[in-house]
Coordinates of C-alpha atoms and ligand atoms in Angstrom, one line a residue:
M1 CA 0.0 0.0 0.0
I2 CA 1.3 3.4 -1.0
L3 CA 0.2 6.6 0.8
G4 CA -0.4 10.0 -0.8
D5 CA 3.0 11.3 0.2
Q6 CA 4.9 8.2 -0.8
L7 CA 4.8 8.7 -4.6
S8 CA 8.4 7.7 -5.3
R9 CA 9.3 4.8 -7.6
G10 CA 12.2 4.1 -5.2
I11 CA 10.0 3.9 -2.0
S12 CA 11.0 1.0 0.2
S13 CA 7.5 -0.7 0.0
L14 CA 8.1 -1.2 -3.7
S15 CA 11.8 -2.2 -3.5
D16 CA 11.2 -5.9 -4.2
A17 CA 7.7 -5.6 -5.7
D18 CA 7.1 -8.1 -8.5
P19 CA 4.5 -7.1 -11.1
K20 CA 3.6 -10.8 -11.6
R21 CA 2.9 -11.4 -8.0
D22 CA 2.0 -8.2 -6.2
I23 CA -0.8 -5.7 -6.3
V24 CA -0.2 -2.1 -5.5
L25 CA -3.0 -0.3 -3.5
L26 CA -3.6 3.4 -3.5
A27 CA -6.7 4.9 -1.8
E28 CA -8.3 8.3 -1.7
V29 CA -9.9 8.2 1.8
A30 CA -12.2 10.6 3.4
D31 CA -10.4 10.5 6.8
E32 CA -7.2 11.9 5.2
T33 CA -9.2 14.7 3.6
R34 CA -10.7 15.9 6.8
Y35 CA -8.4 15.4 9.8
V36 CA -7.7 19.1 9.2
P37 CA -9.7 21.3 6.7
H38 CA -7.0 21.1 3.9
H39 CA -6.7 23.8 1.3
P40 CA -8.5 22.5 -1.9
K41 CA -5.3 22.9 -3.9
K42 CA -3.5 20.5 -1.5
I43 CA -6.1 17.8 -1.9
A44 CA -6.2 18.3 -5.6
F45 CA -2.4 18.1 -5.8
I46 CA -2.2 14.9 -3.8
F47 CA -5.1 13.2 -5.6
S48 CA -3.8 14.1 -9.1
A49 CA -0.2 13.1 -8.2
M50 CA -1.6 9.7 -6.8
R51 CA -3.6 9.1 -10.0
H52 CA -0.6 9.9 -12.2
F53 CA 1.7 7.7 -10.1
A54 CA -0.8 4.8 -10.4
A55 CA -0.9 5.3 -14.2
E56 CA 3.0 5.2 -14.3
L57 CA 3.1 1.9 -12.3
R58 CA 0.4 0.4 -14.6
A59 CA 2.5 1.4 -17.6
E60 CA 5.3 -0.5 -16.0
G61 CA 3.2 -3.6 -15.9
F62 CA 2.0 -3.5 -12.3
K63 CA -1.5 -4.4 -11.3
V64 CA -2.7 -1.3 -9.4
D65 CA -5.9 -1.2 -7.3
Y66 CA -6.9 2.4 -7.1
V67 CA -9.8 3.4 -4.9
T68 CA -11.2 6.8 -5.7
L69 CA -12.9 9.1 -3.2
D70 CA -16.3 8.9 -5.0
D71 CA -16.3 5.0 -5.1
P72 CA -19.5 4.1 -3.4
A73 CA -17.8 1.2 -1.6
N74 CA -15.0 3.3 -0.2
T75 CA -15.0 3.0 3.6
G76 CA -13.1 6.3 4.1
A77 CA -10.1 5.0 6.1
F78 CA -6.6 3.6 5.3
G79 CA -7.0 0.5 7.5
S80 CA -10.4 -0.6 6.3
E81 CA -9.4 0.0 2.7
L82 CA -6.4 -2.2 3.2
A83 CA -8.6 -4.9 4.7
R84 CA -11.1 -4.7 1.8
A85 CA -8.3 -5.0 -0.7
V86 CA -6.7 -7.9 1.1
A87 CA -10.1 -9.7 1.0
R88 CA -10.7 -8.7 -2.6
H89 CA -7.4 -10.1 -3.8
G90 CA -6.9 -12.9 -1.3
A91 CA -3.6 -11.4 -0.3
G92 CA -1.4 -13.2 2.2
S93 CA 0.5 -10.2 3.5
A94 CA 0.8 -6.5 3.1
V95 CA 3.9 -4.2 2.9
V96 CA 3.9 -0.4 3.7
T97 CA 6.5 2.3 4.2
H98 CA 6.6 4.1 7.6
P99 CA 4.2 7.0 7.3
G100 CA 5.1 10.7 7.8
E101 CA 2.7 11.3 10.6
W102 CA 2.5 9.7 14.1
R103 CA -1.3 9.6 13.8
V104 CA -1.0 7.3 10.9
L105 CA 1.8 5.1 12.4
H106 CA -0.4 4.6 15.5
A107 CA -3.3 3.5 13.3
M108 CA -1.0 1.3 11.1
Q109 CA -0.1 -0.7 14.2
G110 CA -3.6 -1.9 14.3
W111 CA -3.8 -2.9 10.6
E112 CA -2.7 -6.5 11.1
D113 CA -5.8 -7.0 13.3
E114 CA -8.0 -5.2 10.8
A115 CA -6.8 -6.9 7.6
R116 CA -6.0 -10.2 9.3
V117 CA -2.6 -10.6 7.5
P118 CA 0.9 -9.8 8.5
V119 CA 1.7 -6.1 7.7
E120 CA 5.4 -5.2 7.3
I121 CA 6.2 -1.6 8.0
R122 CA 9.5 -0.7 6.2
A123 CA 11.7 2.3 7.0
D124 CA 11.2 5.4 4.8
E125 CA 14.6 5.7 3.1
R126 CA 14.0 8.9 1.3
F127 CA 15.9 11.0 3.9
F128 CA 19.6 11.6 4.4
C129 CA 19.4 10.8 8.1
A130 CA 17.8 7.5 9.2
L131 CA 15.7 7.9 12.4
P132 CA 18.1 5.7 14.6
Q133 CA 21.0 7.8 13.4
F134 CA 19.2 11.0 14.5
R135 CA 18.3 9.4 17.8
Q136 CA 21.9 8.6 18.4
W137 CA 23.0 12.1 17.6
A138 CA 20.4 13.7 19.9
E139 CA 21.0 11.3 22.8
G140 CA 22.1 13.0 26.0
R141 CA 21.8 16.5 24.6
R142 CA 19.4 18.7 26.6
Q143 CA 19.0 21.2 23.7
L144 CA 19.6 20.4 20.0
R145 CA 21.1 22.9 17.6
M146 CA 20.5 22.6 13.8
E147 CA 23.9 24.1 13.0
F148 CA 25.8 21.2 14.6
F149 CA 23.5 18.6 13.1
Y150 CA 24.0 20.1 9.7
R151 CA 27.8 20.0 9.9
E152 CA 27.5 16.3 10.7
M153 CA 25.3 15.8 7.7
R154 CA 27.8 17.7 5.5
R155 CA 30.6 15.5 6.7
G156 CA 28.6 12.3 6.4
T157 CA 27.4 13.0 2.9
G158 CA 30.4 14.9 1.5
I159 CA 28.0 17.5 0.1
L160 CA 29.9 20.9 -0.3
M161 CA 33.0 19.4 1.2
D162 CA 36.5 19.6 -0.2
A163 CA 39.0 16.8 -0.6
D164 CA 40.5 17.5 2.8
G165 CA 37.2 17.1 4.6
E166 CA 36.8 20.8 5.1
P167 CA 33.7 22.8 4.0
V168 CA 34.1 24.3 0.6
G169 CA 34.8 28.1 0.8
G170 CA 36.3 27.6 4.2
R171 CA 33.0 28.2 6.1
W172 CA 30.0 26.1 7.0
N173 CA 27.5 28.9 6.7
F174 CA 27.1 32.0 4.6
D175 CA 24.0 33.4 6.2
A176 CA 25.5 36.7 7.0
E177 CA 25.4 37.4 3.3
N178 CA 21.8 36.3 2.9
R179 CA 19.8 39.1 4.4
K180 CA 19.3 41.6 1.7
A181 CA 16.0 43.3 1.0
V182 CA 14.8 43.3 -2.6
P183 CA 15.8 46.5 -4.4
A184 CA 13.1 48.5 -6.1
R185 CA 14.3 47.4 -9.6
L186 CA 15.2 43.8 -9.9
D187 CA 14.4 41.2 -12.6
M188 CA 12.4 38.4 -11.1
P189 CA 12.7 34.8 -12.3
P190 CA 10.0 33.7 -14.7
A191 CA 7.2 31.6 -13.1
F192 CA 7.2 27.8 -13.6
F193 CA 3.8 26.3 -14.2
V194 CA 2.2 23.2 -15.5
S195 CA -1.2 23.3 -17.2
P196 CA -3.7 20.8 -15.8
D197 CA -4.2 17.7 -18.0
A198 CA -7.4 15.7 -18.2
V199 CA -6.6 13.8 -15.0
T200 CA -5.9 16.9 -13.0
K201 CA -9.1 18.6 -14.4
E202 CA -11.2 15.6 -13.3
V203 CA -9.7 15.9 -9.8
L204 CA -10.3 19.6 -9.7
S205 CA -14.0 19.0 -10.4
L206 CA -14.2 16.3 -7.7
V207 CA -12.4 18.6 -5.1
A208 CA -14.6 21.6 -6.1
A209 CA -17.7 19.6 -5.5
R210 CA -16.6 17.8 -2.3
F211 CA -14.8 20.6 -0.5
P212 CA -16.7 23.9 -1.4
D213 CA -16.3 25.4 2.0
N214 CA -12.6 24.8 2.7
F215 CA -10.4 27.9 2.9
G216 CA -8.5 28.5 -0.4
T217 CA -9.2 28.6 -4.1
L218 CA -8.7 26.0 -6.8
E219 CA -8.4 28.7 -9.4
G220 CA -5.1 28.8 -11.4
F221 CA -3.9 25.3 -10.3
D222 CA -0.5 25.0 -11.9
Y223 CA 1.5 22.7 -9.7
A224 CA 3.4 19.7 -11.2
V225 CA 1.8 16.4 -10.4
T226 CA 4.4 13.9 -11.9
A227 CA 8.0 13.2 -11.1
A228 CA 9.0 14.3 -14.6
D229 CA 7.4 17.7 -14.2
A230 CA 8.8 18.1 -10.7
R231 CA 12.3 17.5 -12.2
R232 CA 11.5 20.3 -14.7
A233 CA 10.5 22.5 -11.8
L234 CA 13.9 21.8 -10.2
A235 CA 15.8 22.6 -13.4
H236 CA 13.8 25.8 -13.8
F237 CA 14.7 26.8 -10.3
I238 CA 18.4 26.0 -10.7
D239 CA 18.6 28.0 -14.0
H240 CA 16.5 31.1 -13.0
A241 CA 16.3 31.5 -9.3
L242 CA 19.1 29.7 -7.4
P243 CA 21.8 32.3 -8.2
S244 CA 19.9 34.9 -6.2
F245 CA 18.3 32.5 -3.7
G246 CA 20.8 33.4 -1.0
D247 CA 20.8 37.2 -1.4
Y248 CA 17.0 37.5 -1.1
Q249 CA 16.2 34.4 1.0
D250 CA 14.7 36.5 3.8
A251 CA 13.0 39.2 1.6
M252 CA 9.3 39.7 1.0
R253 CA 7.8 41.8 -1.7
Q254 CA 4.1 42.7 -2.3
G255 CA 2.9 41.2 -5.6
E256 CA 5.9 38.8 -5.8
D257 CA 4.7 35.5 -4.4
R258 CA 7.7 33.4 -4.9
L259 CA 10.7 35.7 -5.3
F260 CA 13.8 33.4 -5.6
H261 CA 12.3 30.5 -3.6
S262 CA 12.2 27.1 -5.3
V263 CA 8.6 26.0 -4.4
L264 CA 9.9 22.5 -4.5
S265 CA 8.5 21.5 -1.0
P266 CA 5.3 20.0 -2.3
Y267 CA 7.3 17.7 -4.6
L268 CA 9.9 16.8 -2.1
N269 CA 7.3 15.9 0.6
A270 CA 5.0 14.0 -1.7
G271 CA 7.9 11.9 -3.1
L272 CA 8.0 13.3 -6.6
L273 CA 11.5 14.7 -6.0
D274 CA 14.4 13.1 -4.2
P275 CA 16.2 15.4 -1.8
R276 CA 19.5 13.9 -2.9
A277 CA 18.9 14.8 -6.5
V278 CA 17.9 18.3 -5.5
C279 CA 21.1 18.9 -3.4
E280 CA 23.2 17.3 -6.1
A281 CA 21.7 19.6 -8.8
A282 CA 22.4 22.7 -6.6
E283 CA 26.0 21.6 -5.9
T284 CA 26.6 20.9 -9.5
A285 CA 25.4 24.4 -10.4
W286 CA 28.0 25.9 -8.0
R287 CA 30.8 23.6 -9.2
Q288 CA 30.1 24.7 -12.8
G289 CA 30.2 28.3 -11.8
L290 CA 26.5 28.9 -12.5
A291 CA 25.5 29.9 -8.9
P292 CA 27.5 31.5 -6.1
L293 CA 28.3 29.6 -2.9
N294 CA 26.2 31.8 -0.6
A295 CA 23.1 30.8 -2.6
V296 CA 24.0 27.1 -3.0
E297 CA 25.1 26.6 0.6
G298 CA 22.0 28.5 1.9
F299 CA 19.7 26.4 -0.2
I300 CA 21.3 23.0 0.6
R301 CA 21.2 23.9 4.3
Q302 CA 17.4 24.1 4.1
I303 CA 17.2 20.6 2.8
L304 CA 20.2 18.7 4.2
G305 CA 20.0 20.7 7.5
W306 CA 16.5 22.0 8.4
R307 CA 14.4 19.4 6.7
E308 CA 16.2 16.5 8.1
Y309 CA 16.5 18.1 11.6
V310 CA 12.8 18.8 12.0
R311 CA 12.0 15.3 10.9
G312 CA 14.4 13.8 13.4
I313 CA 12.9 16.0 16.2
Y314 CA 9.4 15.0 15.3
W315 CA 9.9 11.3 15.5
L316 CA 12.1 11.7 18.6
K317 CA 9.5 13.7 20.6
M318 CA 6.1 12.5 19.4
P319 CA 3.4 12.1 20.6
D320 CA 4.2 14.5 23.5
Y321 CA 5.6 17.2 21.2
A322 CA 2.1 18.0 19.9
H323 CA 0.9 19.0 23.4
T324 CA 3.8 21.3 24.3
N325 CA 2.8 24.8 25.3
R326 CA 5.7 26.2 27.4
L327 CA 4.5 29.8 27.3
G328 CA 1.0 28.8 28.3
A329 CA -0.6 30.4 25.2
Y330 CA -4.3 30.0 25.0
R331 CA -5.8 32.5 22.6
S332 CA -8.0 31.3 19.7
L333 CA -6.7 32.0 16.3
P334 CA -8.3 35.2 15.0
G335 CA -10.5 35.0 11.9
L336 CA -8.0 37.0 9.8
Y337 CA -6.1 33.7 9.4
W338 CA -9.1 32.3 7.5
G339 CA -9.5 35.4 5.4
A340 CA -11.4 37.9 7.6
P341 CA -10.5 41.5 6.6
T342 CA -7.6 43.1 8.5
G343 CA -5.9 46.5 8.2
M344 CA -2.5 44.9 8.8
N345 CA -1.2 44.7 5.3
C346 CA 1.6 42.2 5.9
L347 CA -0.9 39.7 7.4
H348 CA -3.5 40.4 4.7
Q349 CA -0.8 39.8 1.9
C350 CA 0.5 36.6 3.4
V351 CA -2.9 35.1 4.2
D352 CA -4.3 36.1 0.8
Q353 CA -1.3 34.5 -1.0
T354 CA -1.9 31.4 1.1
R355 CA -5.6 31.4 0.0
R356 CA -4.6 31.7 -3.6
L357 CA -1.6 29.4 -3.8
A358 CA -1.6 27.1 -0.7
H359 CA 2.0 28.3 -0.5
A360 CA 3.9 31.1 1.2
H361 CA 7.7 31.2 1.6
H362 CA 9.6 30.7 4.8
I363 CA 9.9 34.2 6.0
Q364 CA 6.2 34.9 5.4
R365 CA 5.3 31.8 7.5
L366 CA 7.9 32.6 10.2
M367 CA 8.0 36.3 10.5
V368 CA 4.5 37.4 9.6
T369 CA 1.8 34.8 10.3
G370 CA 4.0 32.9 12.8
N371 CA 5.3 35.9 14.6
F372 CA 1.8 37.4 15.0
A373 CA 0.5 34.1 16.4
L374 CA 3.4 34.1 18.9
L375 CA 2.9 37.7 19.9
I376 CA -0.8 37.4 20.5
G377 CA -0.3 34.2 22.5
A378 CA -2.3 31.9 20.1
R379 CA -2.8 28.3 21.3
P380 CA -0.1 26.1 19.7
S381 CA -2.4 23.3 18.8
E382 CA -4.7 25.7 16.9
V383 CA -1.8 27.4 15.1
A384 CA -0.4 24.0 14.1
E385 CA -3.7 22.9 12.8
W386 CA -3.8 26.1 10.6
Y387 CA -0.4 25.5 9.1
L388 CA -1.2 21.8 8.5
A389 CA -4.4 22.7 6.7
V390 CA -3.4 25.6 4.5
Y391 CA -0.1 24.7 2.9
I392 CA 0.3 22.3 0.0
D393 CA 3.5 20.9 1.5
A394 CA 2.2 20.4 5.0
Y395 CA 2.5 17.0 6.7
E396 CA 2.9 16.9 10.5
W397 CA 6.5 15.6 10.5
V398 CA 7.7 18.9 9.0
E399 CA 4.9 21.3 10.0
L400 CA 4.8 20.6 13.8
P401 CA 8.4 21.2 14.7
N402 CA 8.4 24.4 12.7
V403 CA 5.3 25.6 14.5
H404 CA 5.8 24.4 18.1
G405 CA 9.6 24.7 18.0
M406 CA 10.7 27.4 15.6
V407 CA 7.8 29.8 15.8
L408 CA 6.0 29.5 19.1
Y409 CA 8.8 28.3 21.5
A410 CA 6.1 25.9 22.7
D411 CA 8.8 23.2 23.2
G412 CA 10.7 25.5 25.6
G413 CA 13.8 25.9 23.4
Y414 CA 14.5 22.3 22.4
L415 CA 14.6 23.0 18.6
G416 CA 15.7 26.6 18.6
S417 CA 17.5 28.7 21.2
K418 CA 15.0 31.6 21.4
P419 CA 11.6 32.7 20.1
Y420 CA 11.7 34.5 16.8
A421 CA 9.6 37.4 18.2
A422 CA 10.1 40.6 16.3
S423 CA 8.5 44.0 16.0
G424 CA 7.2 45.7 12.8
K425 CA 10.7 47.0 12.2
Y426 CA 11.8 43.6 10.9
I427 CA 8.9 43.4 8.5
D428 CA 9.6 46.9 7.3
R429 CA 13.3 46.2 6.7
M430 CA 12.6 43.0 4.7
S431 CA 9.6 44.0 2.7
D432 CA 7.5 46.8 1.2
Y433 CA 4.3 45.8 3.1
C434 CA 4.5 48.7 5.5
R435 CA 4.4 51.3 2.7
N436 CA 1.0 50.1 1.8
C437 CA -0.4 49.7 5.3
R438 CA -2.8 51.9 7.2
Y439 CA -0.6 51.5 10.4
D440 CA 2.6 53.4 10.9
V441 CA 5.5 51.0 11.6
K442 CA 7.5 53.8 13.3
Q443 CA 4.9 54.2 16.0
T444 CA 4.7 52.0 19.1
V445 CA 1.6 53.5 20.8
G446 CA -1.2 55.6 19.5
P447 CA -4.1 55.1 17.2
R448 CA -1.9 54.4 14.1
A449 CA 0.8 52.4 15.9
C450 CA 1.8 49.2 14.1
P451 CA 0.2 46.4 16.2
F452 CA 3.4 44.3 15.8
N453 CA 5.2 47.0 17.8
F454 CA 3.1 47.2 21.0
L455 CA 2.4 43.4 20.8
Y456 CA 6.1 42.7 20.7
W457 CA 6.9 44.7 23.9
N458 CA 3.8 43.3 25.5
F459 CA 5.0 39.8 24.7
L460 CA 8.4 40.4 26.3
I461 CA 6.8 41.9 29.4
E462 CA 4.3 39.1 29.8
N463 CA 6.8 36.3 29.2
A464 CA 9.7 37.8 31.1
P465 CA 9.5 35.1 33.8
Q466 CA 10.2 32.5 31.1
L467 CA 12.5 34.4 28.8
R468 CA 14.5 36.9 30.8
S469 CA 17.2 34.4 31.8
N470 CA 17.8 33.4 28.2
Q471 CA 21.3 34.6 27.3
R472 CA 20.3 35.3 23.7
M473 CA 17.5 37.7 24.9
A474 CA 19.7 39.5 27.5
M475 CA 20.1 42.6 25.3
I476 CA 16.5 43.0 24.4
Y477 CA 15.5 42.7 28.1
A478 CA 18.1 45.2 29.0
S479 CA 16.6 47.7 26.6
M480 CA 13.1 46.9 27.9
E481 CA 14.2 47.6 31.4
R482 CA 15.4 51.0 30.3
M483 CA 11.9 51.9 29.0
D484 CA 10.1 54.4 31.2
E485 CA 7.1 53.2 33.3
V486 CA 4.6 55.4 31.5
K487 CA 5.5 54.1 28.1
R488 CA 5.4 50.5 29.3
A489 CA 1.9 51.0 30.8
A490 CA 0.7 52.6 27.6
I491 CA 2.0 49.6 25.6
Q492 CA 0.3 47.1 27.9
D493 CA -2.9 49.1 27.8
Q494 CA -3.0 49.3 24.0
A495 CA -2.1 45.6 23.6
A496 CA -4.8 44.6 26.0
R497 CA -7.4 46.6 24.1
F498 CA -6.2 45.2 20.8
L499 CA -6.2 41.6 22.0
G500 CA -9.7 42.1 23.5
E501 CA -11.0 43.2 20.2
L502 CA -9.5 40.4 18.1
T503 CA -12.3 38.3 16.8
T504 CA -12.4 34.7 15.7
E505 CA -15.1 35.4 13.1
Y506 CA -14.5 35.2 9.4
Ligands
LIG601 P1 12.8 27.1 -0.4 O1 13.0 28.4 0.4 O2 13.1 27.1 -1.8 O3 13.7 26.0 0.4 C1 14.1 24.8 -0.2 C2 13.6 23.6 0.6 O4 14.2 23.6 1.9 C3 12.1 23.6 0.8 O5 11.4 23.1 -0.4 C4 12.0 22.6 2.0 O6 12.0 21.3 1.6 C5 13.3 22.9 2.7 N1 13.1 23.8 3.9 C6 13.3 25.1 4.0 N2 13.0 25.5 5.3 C7 12.6 24.4 6.0 C8 12.2 24.2 7.3 N3 12.2 25.2 8.2 N4 11.8 23.0 7.7 C9 11.9 22.0 6.8 N5 12.2 22.1 5.5 C10 12.6 23.3 5.1 N6 7.9 23.2 5.1 C11 7.3 22.1 4.6 O7 7.8 21.5 3.7 N7 6.0 21.7 5.1 C12 5.4 22.4 6.1 O8 4.3 22.0 6.5 C13 6.1 23.6 6.6 N8 5.5 24.3 7.6 C14 6.1 25.4 8.1 C15 5.5 26.1 9.1 C16 6.1 27.2 9.7 C17 5.5 27.9 10.8 C18 7.4 27.6 9.2 C19 8.1 28.8 9.7 C20 8.0 26.9 8.2 C21 7.4 25.8 7.6 N9 8.0 25.0 6.6 C22 7.3 23.9 6.1 C23 9.3 25.4 6.1 C24 9.4 26.3 4.9 O9 8.6 27.5 5.2 C25 8.9 25.6 3.6 O10 9.6 24.4 3.4 C26 9.2 26.5 2.4 O11 8.6 27.8 2.5 C27 8.8 25.8 1.2 O12 8.9 26.6 0.0 P2 10.1 26.4 -1.0 O13 10.1 25.1 -1.5 O14 10.0 27.5 -2.0 O15 11.3 26.6 -0.1
LIG602 C1 -3.0 14.7 2.8 C2 -3.7 13.6 2.1 C3 -5.0 13.7 1.7 C4 -5.7 15.0 1.7 N1 -5.7 12.6 1.1 C5 -5.0 11.4 1.0 C6 -5.7 10.3 0.5 O1 -6.9 10.3 0.2 N2 -5.0 9.1 0.4 C7 -3.7 9.0 0.8 O2 -3.1 8.0 0.6 N3 -3.0 10.1 1.3 C8 -3.7 11.3 1.4 N4 -3.0 12.3 2.0 C9 -1.7 12.2 2.5 C10 -1.7 11.5 3.8 O3 -2.4 12.2 4.8 C11 -0.3 11.2 4.3 O4 0.2 10.1 3.6 C12 -0.3 10.8 5.8 O5 -0.6 11.9 6.5 C13 1.1 10.3 6.2 O6 2.0 11.3 6.1
LIG603 FE1 2.5 44.9 9.2 FE2 2.9 46.9 10.9 FE3 4.1 47.0 8.5 FE4 1.4 47.3 8.7 S1 3.0 48.6 9.6 S2 2.5 46.0 7.2 S3 1.0 45.9 10.4 S4 4.5 45.5 10.1

């Protein structure tokens, strides 16, 4: 049985598959479509990619049993669909690859009873770092740091290493060069798009009919849904965007949804692209002099470093990780996350882009929607549910550590050393959102003050018992303590009024 994010020909469950003997099962199941209210583009992407993958296996000679969502006999769950297929084909055993979510692994452990045949769960080998290797690395460390993990991965894989075992360019990390704002005049890379074929069009109709109320639009669906097109997307990125990826990695620009980002995460996570091939292509571009090292190292670090690191933490810490809430945050997510009007232009732009594309780039997720959720004290489980629902690349193994660890500090600093809390100044420096906003990013209190400003100071004041002793926050607490009492009271007062008026309606 192959799940919707296991669409790789090299997946372990297929490693010894014999077209003469074995039957491959794929199933569109209602449970997977509603454990969170997924963006319609995410559902359409997964279904279309599943259907194309099934067709490719059939063309190879495999007998594929594909259960569609609208099949009247569909029972709506992985386990019961496996049981039905086992009975249908008189199968003697089943083989699956370890899933990407703890929820599914937990259910999988009951599949032998449900299907009444042995079920072999094989390791997912599509990652650089096997789970036991990560566990061994993390053992005994009270706090983990991505940078050290990343260096081990560089050494272990030889990626961007020279013949003497040293990092190429003499440094592990070129981040200091990667914080430029986008200048007013800069040529943007051309967009990559794939026009929907007949299979995708059929899926789009199905999803439109079945999920009319989910947040997000299906209009303009142009994602790749096959491995071949995902490889074209990779080549397009390497040619057009990688050379400037590093420089503008942290930038945001109104009207430019993708800037120099790759938008490869949907393909990597669903199995249409292999992370090794992606890192190799980027390294080759550097070795051929087609892209600078700050760009290539920065890009590879996201995949060889962050992507592997968050997966390791997820499987090390689940299921408890999903319940972490170190800062005791309890507020419901305001309706603006689901498209309710807001005067805060940065939030409006990022949420609207999410509604249109089911994609936003990292800094938008971290420093706009994430930062706001942190500053208002939104309940981590609700924030996690939002991210899992609205992004086309979202599976819990990668979403949850980013939300609970990187954004909300809900894990108390296990994944990252401090919360990424920031005032409007950061957004102003890295984007042009503030120029088009009704609030004034230079003001901290008063009717036109940017909410990120008073919320930021209010967050620091309220969370001082938890955060003041953090060495990395010492400077900011020192400046907070220099603030005069009157200003501090005005900030707290305005933040209380603002928070009191936030509504969950949309
Ligand atoms: P690029 O900027 O081109 O980066 C290249 C690749 O690096 C990405 O495709 C991705 O595979 C990997 N990558 C980059 N940053 C991270 C990271 N922090 N963690 C893991 N992989 C990373 N990424 C997901 O794939 N799925 C998610 O559900 C997800 N949820 C997120 C939630 C929050 C709150 C935050 C802050 C980040 C989240 N990310 C998630 C990470 C990152 O935002 C996306 O991977 C990235 O925006 C995808 O767009 P891209 O392919 O253009 O990325
Ligand atoms: C996300 C998703 C959705 C919406 N639908 C399906 C589906 O119908 N069938 C399927 O096999 N997979 C689907 N997926 C992806 C799964 O949720 C994913 O494989 C698990 O969460 C494990 O990561
Ligand atoms: Fe966002 Fe504040 Fe800038 Fe408006 S002024 S765009 S709310 S940071």
